[in-house]
Short mmCIF file of C-alpha atoms and ligand atoms in Angstrom, two decimals:
data_model
loop_
_atom_site.label_atom_id
_atom_site.label_comp_id
_atom_site.label_asym_id
_atom_site.label_seq_id
_atom_site.Cartn_x
_atom_site.Cartn_y
_atom_site.Cartn_z
CA MET A 21 -18.67 15.46 24.47
CA LYS A 22 -17.64 13.77 21.20
CA ARG A 23 -16.32 10.25 21.48
CA ILE A 24 -14.16 9.20 18.56
CA GLY A 25 -12.85 5.67 18.04
CA MET A 26 -9.67 5.26 16.02
CA LEU A 27 -7.83 2.28 14.59
CA THR A 28 -5.06 1.41 12.13
CA SER A 29 -5.50 -1.84 10.23
CA GLY A 30 -3.57 -3.94 7.69
CA GLY A 31 0.12 -3.61 6.87
CA ASP A 32 1.71 -0.56 8.45
CA CYS A 33 3.43 2.28 6.62
CA GLN A 34 5.44 5.37 7.42
CA ALA A 35 2.77 8.03 7.87
CA LEU A 36 0.09 6.36 9.99
CA ASN A 37 1.07 8.30 13.10
CA ALA A 38 1.39 11.55 11.14
CA THR A 39 -2.16 11.04 9.85
CA MET A 40 -3.66 10.24 13.27
CA ARG A 41 -1.92 13.32 14.61
CA GLY A 42 -3.49 15.38 11.82
CA VAL A 43 -7.00 14.15 12.62
CA VAL A 44 -6.65 14.52 16.37
CA LYS A 45 -4.90 17.90 16.43
CA ALA A 46 -7.68 19.35 14.27
CA LEU A 47 -10.36 17.81 16.49
CA TYR A 48 -8.78 19.05 19.72
CA HIS A 49 -8.35 22.49 18.19
CA ASN A 50 -11.93 22.83 16.95
CA LEU A 51 -14.09 20.89 19.38
CA LYS A 52 -14.56 21.81 23.00
CA ASP A 53 -14.79 18.35 24.40
CA VAL A 54 -13.44 15.34 22.57
CA GLU A 55 -12.28 11.95 23.74
CA ILE A 56 -10.26 9.59 21.54
CA TYR A 57 -10.59 5.84 22.00
CA GLY A 58 -7.58 4.12 20.45
CA PHE A 59 -8.30 0.51 19.49
CA GLN A 60 -5.30 -1.77 19.68
CA GLU A 61 -4.12 -3.76 16.63
CA GLY A 62 -6.80 -2.75 14.16
CA TYR A 63 -10.24 -4.29 13.93
CA LYS A 64 -9.10 -6.92 16.43
CA GLY A 65 -9.22 -4.23 19.13
CA LEU A 66 -12.71 -3.20 18.07
CA ILE A 67 -13.91 -6.81 18.04
CA HIS A 68 -12.53 -7.58 21.50
CA GLY A 69 -13.13 -4.15 23.05
CA ASN A 70 -9.41 -3.68 23.51
CA TYR A 71 -8.85 0.08 23.64
CA ARG A 72 -7.30 2.85 25.63
CA ILE A 73 -8.47 6.39 26.12
CA MET A 74 -5.83 8.53 24.50
CA LYS A 75 -4.46 11.79 25.83
CA PRO A 76 -3.38 14.79 23.75
CA GLU A 77 0.25 13.98 24.72
CA ASP A 78 -0.08 10.61 22.97
CA PHE A 79 -0.26 12.45 19.66
CA SER A 80 2.66 14.77 20.34
CA GLY A 81 6.02 14.15 18.71
CA ILE A 82 4.71 11.44 16.40
CA LEU A 83 4.73 13.32 13.09
CA THR A 84 8.07 11.79 12.15
CA LYS A 85 7.60 8.42 13.79
CA GLY A 86 7.06 5.41 11.51
CA GLY A 87 4.80 2.46 12.38
CA THR A 88 1.64 3.02 14.40
CA ILE A 89 1.24 3.89 18.05
CA LEU A 90 -1.97 1.81 18.08
CA GLY A 91 -0.46 -1.34 16.60
CA THR A 92 -2.07 -3.08 13.64
CA SER A 93 -3.11 -6.51 12.39
CA ARG A 94 -4.53 -8.09 9.28
CA GLN A 95 -8.21 -9.06 9.62
CA PRO A 96 -9.19 -10.35 6.15
CA PHE A 97 -12.42 -8.80 4.88
CA LYS A 98 -13.63 -12.09 3.42
CA LEU A 99 -13.63 -13.60 6.94
CA MET A 100 -15.45 -10.71 8.60
CA ARG A 101 -18.83 -12.39 8.33
CA VAL A 102 -17.47 -15.88 8.99
CA ILE A 103 -17.85 -17.12 12.55
CA GLY A 104 -14.56 -18.77 13.51
CA GLU A 105 -13.63 -21.38 16.09
CA ASP A 106 -13.92 -18.81 18.89
CA GLY A 107 -17.63 -18.49 18.05
CA ILE A 108 -17.40 -14.71 17.82
CA ASP A 109 -19.65 -12.85 15.39
CA LYS A 110 -17.07 -10.23 14.45
CA VAL A 111 -19.43 -7.72 12.86
CA LYS A 112 -21.82 -7.85 15.82
CA ALA A 113 -18.92 -7.59 18.26
CA MET A 114 -17.57 -4.47 16.52
CA LYS A 115 -21.00 -2.84 16.55
CA ASP A 116 -21.47 -3.76 20.19
CA THR A 117 -18.15 -2.16 21.16
CA TYR A 118 -19.02 0.97 19.21
CA HIS A 119 -22.44 1.31 20.88
CA LYS A 120 -21.22 0.34 24.34
CA LEU A 121 -18.65 3.14 24.25
CA LYS A 122 -21.28 5.51 22.82
CA LEU A 123 -18.95 6.50 20.01
CA ASP A 124 -19.97 9.33 17.69
CA CYS A 125 -17.66 8.18 14.93
CA LEU A 126 -15.05 5.57 14.07
CA VAL A 127 -11.92 6.75 12.23
CA VAL A 128 -10.26 3.99 10.25
CA LEU A 129 -6.82 4.16 8.64
CA GLY A 130 -6.02 1.41 6.20
CA GLY A 131 -5.64 -0.11 2.76
CA ASN A 132 -8.05 -1.91 0.48
CA GLY A 133 -9.27 -4.66 2.80
CA THR A 134 -9.60 -2.16 5.63
CA GLN A 135 -11.69 0.16 3.45
CA LYS A 136 -14.02 -2.72 2.59
CA THR A 137 -14.64 -3.42 6.26
CA ALA A 138 -15.04 0.32 6.90
CA ASN A 139 -17.75 0.35 4.23
CA LEU A 140 -19.39 -2.71 5.75
CA LEU A 141 -19.55 -1.01 9.15
CA SER A 142 -20.90 2.13 7.54
CA GLU A 143 -23.62 0.06 5.82
CA GLU A 144 -24.34 -1.49 9.22
CA GLY A 145 -25.20 1.98 10.51
CA LEU A 146 -21.98 3.11 12.21
CA ASN A 147 -20.60 6.59 11.57
CA VAL A 148 -17.32 5.92 9.79
CA VAL A 149 -14.66 8.19 8.30
CA SER A 150 -11.60 6.58 6.72
CA LEU A 151 -8.15 7.54 5.48
CA PRO A 152 -6.16 5.94 2.63
CA LYS A 153 -3.04 4.21 3.85
CA THR A 154 -0.71 2.06 1.78
CA ILE A 155 2.71 2.02 0.18
CA ASP A 156 1.01 0.33 -2.80
CA ASN A 157 -1.06 3.42 -3.82
CA ASP A 158 -3.76 1.05 -5.06
CA ILE A 159 -6.82 2.48 -3.30
CA TYR A 160 -9.58 3.45 -5.68
CA GLY A 161 -11.06 6.93 -5.28
CA THR A 162 -7.83 8.71 -4.38
CA GLU A 163 -4.93 9.72 -6.59
CA MET A 164 -2.50 9.30 -3.73
CA THR A 165 -2.23 7.29 -0.54
CA PHE A 166 0.00 8.20 2.38
CA GLY A 167 3.01 5.93 2.71
CA PHE A 168 3.52 5.65 -1.04
CA GLN A 169 6.04 8.47 -1.50
CA SER A 170 8.07 7.36 1.52
CA ALA A 171 8.26 3.85 0.07
CA VAL A 172 9.23 5.27 -3.34
CA ASP A 173 12.16 7.00 -1.61
CA ILE A 174 13.35 3.77 -0.02
CA ALA A 175 12.94 1.60 -3.12
CA THR A 176 14.66 4.29 -5.22
CA ASN A 177 17.54 4.39 -2.77
CA ALA A 178 17.87 0.61 -3.09
CA ILE A 179 18.15 0.93 -6.89
CA ASP A 180 20.61 3.82 -6.51
CA CYS A 181 22.83 1.71 -4.26
CA ILE A 182 22.72 -1.20 -6.71
CA HIS A 183 23.96 1.01 -9.56
CA THR A 184 27.53 1.31 -8.28
CA THR A 185 28.03 -2.35 -7.47
CA ALA A 186 26.33 -3.46 -10.71
CA ASP A 187 28.73 -1.25 -12.64
CA SER A 188 31.81 -2.56 -10.82
CA HIS A 189 30.93 -6.19 -11.47
CA SER A 190 29.30 -5.92 -14.92
CA ARG A 191 26.24 -7.66 -13.62
CA VAL A 192 22.57 -7.82 -14.29
CA PHE A 193 20.69 -6.85 -11.14
CA ILE A 194 17.07 -7.30 -10.21
CA VAL A 195 15.60 -5.12 -7.48
CA GLU A 196 12.27 -6.55 -6.38
CA VAL A 197 9.82 -3.89 -5.26
CA MET A 198 6.69 -4.34 -3.12
CA GLY A 199 3.22 -3.31 -4.27
CA HIS A 200 1.15 -6.46 -3.94
CA LYS A 201 -0.96 -6.82 -7.12
CA VAL A 202 -0.18 -3.41 -8.61
CA GLY A 203 2.88 -1.73 -10.07
CA TRP A 204 2.76 1.89 -8.86
CA LEU A 205 5.68 1.58 -6.47
CA THR A 206 7.85 -0.27 -8.98
CA LEU A 207 6.98 2.17 -11.74
CA TYR A 208 7.87 5.26 -9.71
CA ALA A 209 10.97 3.79 -8.04
CA GLY A 210 12.04 2.27 -11.35
CA ILE A 211 11.87 5.60 -13.15
CA ALA A 212 13.41 7.53 -10.24
CA GLY A 213 16.21 4.98 -9.88
CA GLY A 214 16.98 4.87 -13.60
CA ALA A 215 16.10 1.19 -14.07
CA ASP A 216 16.55 -0.14 -17.61
CA VAL A 217 13.73 -2.67 -17.44
CA ILE A 218 10.55 -2.25 -15.37
CA LEU A 219 8.23 -5.20 -14.94
CA LEU A 220 4.71 -4.56 -13.63
CA PRO A 221 1.73 -6.82 -12.93
CA GLU A 222 -0.37 -4.69 -15.29
CA ILE A 223 1.98 -5.30 -18.25
CA PRO A 224 2.79 -9.02 -18.57
CA TYR A 225 6.34 -9.64 -19.81
CA ASP A 226 7.94 -12.10 -22.19
CA ILE A 227 11.30 -13.27 -20.89
CA ASP A 228 12.77 -13.12 -24.42
CA ASN A 229 11.91 -9.40 -24.61
CA VAL A 230 13.57 -8.87 -21.23
CA ILE A 231 16.68 -10.67 -22.45
CA ALA A 232 16.64 -8.68 -25.71
CA ALA A 233 16.69 -5.45 -23.66
CA ILE A 234 19.67 -6.70 -21.64
CA GLU A 235 21.52 -7.81 -24.79
CA LYS A 236 20.87 -4.49 -26.50
CA ARG A 237 22.51 -2.68 -23.62
CA ARG A 238 25.46 -5.10 -23.57
CA LYS A 239 26.03 -4.60 -27.32
CA ALA A 240 25.89 -0.83 -26.77
CA GLY A 241 28.81 -1.21 -24.37
CA LYS A 242 26.84 -0.80 -21.12
CA ARG A 243 28.44 -2.70 -18.28
CA PHE A 244 25.28 -3.51 -16.40
CA THR A 245 21.50 -3.67 -16.55
CA ILE A 246 19.10 -3.00 -13.70
CA LEU A 247 15.63 -4.46 -13.64
CA ALA A 248 12.98 -3.09 -11.27
CA VAL A 249 10.59 -5.99 -10.86
CA ALA A 250 7.27 -5.73 -9.02
CA GLU A 251 6.65 -8.55 -6.57
CA GLY A 252 3.43 -9.15 -8.54
CA ALA A 253 5.07 -9.12 -12.00
CA ILE A 254 3.70 -11.81 -14.26
CA SER A 255 4.78 -13.35 -17.57
CA LYS A 256 2.47 -13.37 -20.58
CA GLU A 257 2.36 -17.13 -20.32
CA ASP A 258 1.26 -17.05 -16.68
CA ALA A 259 -1.22 -14.23 -17.31
CA ALA A 260 -2.93 -16.47 -19.85
CA LEU A 261 -3.42 -19.22 -17.25
CA GLY A 262 -6.34 -17.68 -15.42
CA LYS A 263 -6.42 -16.79 -11.72
CA LYS A 264 -6.89 -20.23 -10.22
CA ALA A 265 -4.28 -22.06 -12.30
CA TYR A 266 -1.79 -19.21 -11.74
CA LYS A 267 -2.30 -19.34 -7.96
CA GLU A 268 -1.65 -23.07 -8.05
CA LYS A 269 1.49 -22.53 -10.14
CA VAL A 270 2.83 -19.93 -7.70
CA LYS A 271 2.16 -22.29 -4.80
CA ASN A 272 4.36 -24.93 -6.41
CA ARG A 273 6.98 -22.55 -7.80
CA LYS A 274 10.52 -23.61 -6.86
CA TYR A 275 11.61 -19.98 -6.55
CA PRO A 276 10.86 -17.82 -3.50
CA THR A 277 9.57 -14.98 -5.72
CA VAL A 278 9.13 -14.10 -9.38
CA SER A 279 12.47 -12.23 -9.43
CA TYR A 280 14.44 -15.39 -8.71
CA GLU A 281 12.61 -17.17 -11.52
CA ILE A 282 13.47 -14.34 -13.92
CA ALA A 283 17.10 -14.37 -12.72
CA ASP A 284 17.36 -18.09 -13.37
CA GLN A 285 15.83 -17.77 -16.82
CA ILE A 286 18.30 -15.00 -17.74
CA LEU A 287 21.23 -17.06 -16.47
CA LYS A 288 20.13 -20.16 -18.36
CA LYS A 289 19.45 -18.33 -21.62
CA THR A 290 22.44 -15.95 -21.64
CA GLY A 291 24.99 -17.26 -19.15
CA GLN A 292 25.03 -13.81 -17.55
CA GLU A 293 25.42 -13.50 -13.80
CA VAL A 294 22.31 -12.09 -12.16
CA ARG A 295 21.83 -10.95 -8.58
CA VAL A 296 18.50 -10.32 -6.85
CA THR A 297 17.99 -7.69 -4.16
CA VAL A 298 14.76 -7.59 -2.18
CA PRO A 299 14.41 -4.52 0.05
CA GLY A 300 11.16 -6.05 1.35
CA HIS A 301 9.66 -4.53 4.47
CA THR A 302 12.30 -1.80 4.69
CA GLN A 303 10.01 -0.12 2.13
CA ARG A 304 7.39 0.27 4.86
CA GLY A 305 9.76 1.34 7.60
CA GLY A 306 11.38 4.44 9.01
CA ALA A 307 10.20 8.03 9.07
CA PRO A 308 7.66 9.42 6.59
CA CYS A 309 9.14 11.67 3.90
CA PRO A 310 8.12 15.37 3.93
CA TYR A 311 5.60 14.84 1.09
CA ASP A 312 3.81 12.20 3.16
CA ARG A 313 3.87 14.38 6.28
CA VAL A 314 2.13 17.13 4.37
CA LEU A 315 -0.36 14.76 2.71
CA SER A 316 -1.14 13.05 6.03
CA THR A 317 -1.64 16.35 7.80
CA ARG A 318 -4.01 17.56 5.08
CA LEU A 319 -5.96 14.29 4.88
CA GLY A 320 -6.15 14.24 8.68
CA ALA A 321 -7.58 17.76 8.72
CA ALA A 322 -10.12 16.76 6.04
CA ALA A 323 -11.22 13.76 8.10
CA ALA A 324 -11.60 15.98 11.19
CA GLN A 325 -13.70 18.42 9.16
CA MET A 326 -16.01 15.56 8.13
CA ILE A 327 -16.43 14.60 11.78
CA ILE A 328 -17.15 18.20 12.76
CA ASP A 329 -19.70 18.45 9.92
CA LYS A 330 -21.14 14.99 10.73
CA GLU A 331 -20.48 13.81 7.19
CA TYR A 332 -19.96 10.10 7.51
CA GLY A 333 -19.40 7.19 5.13
CA TYR A 334 -16.48 8.84 3.30
CA MET A 335 -12.76 8.36 2.84
CA ALA A 336 -10.57 11.48 2.83
CA SER A 337 -8.94 11.47 -0.59
CA VAL A 338 -7.01 13.32 -3.29
CA VAL A 339 -9.02 14.07 -6.42
CA ASN A 340 -7.68 16.23 -9.27
CA GLY A 341 -4.77 17.19 -7.06
CA GLU A 342 -7.00 18.58 -4.31
CA ILE A 343 -7.93 17.17 -0.93
CA SER A 344 -11.43 15.78 -1.26
CA LYS A 345 -13.68 12.99 0.00
CA THR A 346 -14.87 9.83 -1.74
CA LYS A 347 -17.84 7.70 -0.76
CA LEU A 348 -16.76 4.51 0.99
CA SER A 349 -19.20 2.56 -1.16
CA ASP A 350 -17.28 3.75 -4.25
CA VAL A 351 -13.89 2.93 -2.72
CA ALA A 352 -14.67 -0.56 -1.48
CA GLY A 353 -13.83 -3.51 -3.68
CA THR A 354 -12.00 -1.81 -6.56
CA LEU A 355 -8.24 -1.81 -7.08
CA LYS A 356 -6.57 1.23 -8.62
CA MET A 357 -4.14 -0.24 -11.13
CA VAL A 358 -1.57 1.27 -13.49
CA ASP A 359 -3.16 1.86 -16.89
CA PRO A 360 -0.77 0.44 -19.52
CA GLN A 361 -1.96 3.15 -21.92
CA SER A 362 -1.40 6.04 -19.49
CA PRO A 363 0.93 8.95 -20.35
CA ILE A 364 3.54 7.93 -17.75
CA ILE A 365 3.95 4.52 -19.40
CA LYS A 366 4.18 6.09 -22.87
CA GLU A 367 6.75 8.64 -21.69
CA THR A 368 8.82 5.91 -20.05
CA ARG A 369 8.76 3.87 -23.25
CA LEU A 370 9.97 6.92 -25.19
CA LEU A 371 13.23 6.73 -23.23
CA GLY A 372 13.76 3.16 -24.38
CA ILE A 373 12.99 1.68 -20.98
CA SER A 374 11.57 -1.80 -21.51
CA PHE A 375 8.41 -3.14 -19.86
CA GLY A 376 9.27 -6.58 -21.24
CA ASP A 377 6.11 -6.80 -23.32
CA GLU A 378 7.57 -5.87 -26.72
O1 F6P B 411 0.11 -3.69 1.22
C1 F6P B 411 1.35 -3.35 1.66
C2 F6P B 411 2.33 -4.49 1.49
O2 F6P B 411 3.58 -4.07 1.96
C3 F6P B 411 2.43 -5.02 0.07
O3 F6P B 411 3.22 -4.22 -0.76
C4 F6P B 411 3.00 -6.39 0.34
O4 F6P B 411 2.66 -7.29 -0.69
C5 F6P B 411 2.33 -6.79 1.63
O5 F6P B 411 1.94 -5.59 2.26
C6 F6P B 411 3.20 -7.58 2.55
O6 F6P B 411 2.43 -7.98 3.62
P1 F6P B 411 2.96 -8.56 5.00
O7 F6P B 411 3.50 -7.42 5.79
O8 F6P B 411 1.78 -9.18 5.63
O9 F6P B 411 4.07 -9.52 4.65
#
């Protein structure tokens, strides 16, 4: 009998269920006797021993279902070794649960913080296999994460919808796209949605360059301009501040997000009406797109193969376009950011799309 623990941790995304289904279907199909222990709400369930023994039916009909059937929660990595007010040693508690249930392996689906904890547990001697989840596509060691393409679809649709109303009203529109500290989602949705200006955390902008791009379009007779702005976009001025001073500035910022600050600056400097649209968490919701269903199924199968082969301490990944595996110790602690010198940025610039930096 193989006993496999499974959890989903961090922010949810569209293809978590599709991925769990991929892992479990392959395990059921290839192993005689397997029992899945589903931990509720991420690492919290592992810490508190809150689980249920899953049945094959639990994984049926969930390929197209967004969210996660196990529930999720954010358990910050930096607090994992900190004993809180409840007096619980979280790392010890997780190991205890694992050993008490006599698990053969723990399957972890999550983003960057989740991968760091997965690596910690692996270093603590548990058999861990992980899978790369996030709409941000910022996990190091994989070219693609599941959830990303589904979120690109939604953010692109938001920009598409803005086009018609922006045209009718001759307005400047900002669509703020998620992505945390990286710009992948904004870059892809911005290109796919035909945005005129794309602002990414990796390429600090100068508001005067942004305004110049808007003015250029106006002079060319264009009735509107659409800006795709990453929630983590940063001005050159703010980028020069250093991490601590910038954090402090953001804390005291009178605008809810960077997009509203940019909108106000454009209004003040040009008198042009600007509207901000924030699709927010809709980008993480709904059904996974077909690309993600395929990716999740393949990554799930790869994770199952690792379990069958007893190859632990890896994340199922995409390397050079192929399904692969990457050591958790290589994944943990590094963000995969957009390279400002990469071909996709150069190609986008060739079209005259502005990144606000020049
Ligand atoms: O990491 C996924 C993500 O959706 C980011 O793009 C975003 O910054 C963050 O999670 C939002 O987190 P929360 O759901 O906790 O508000």
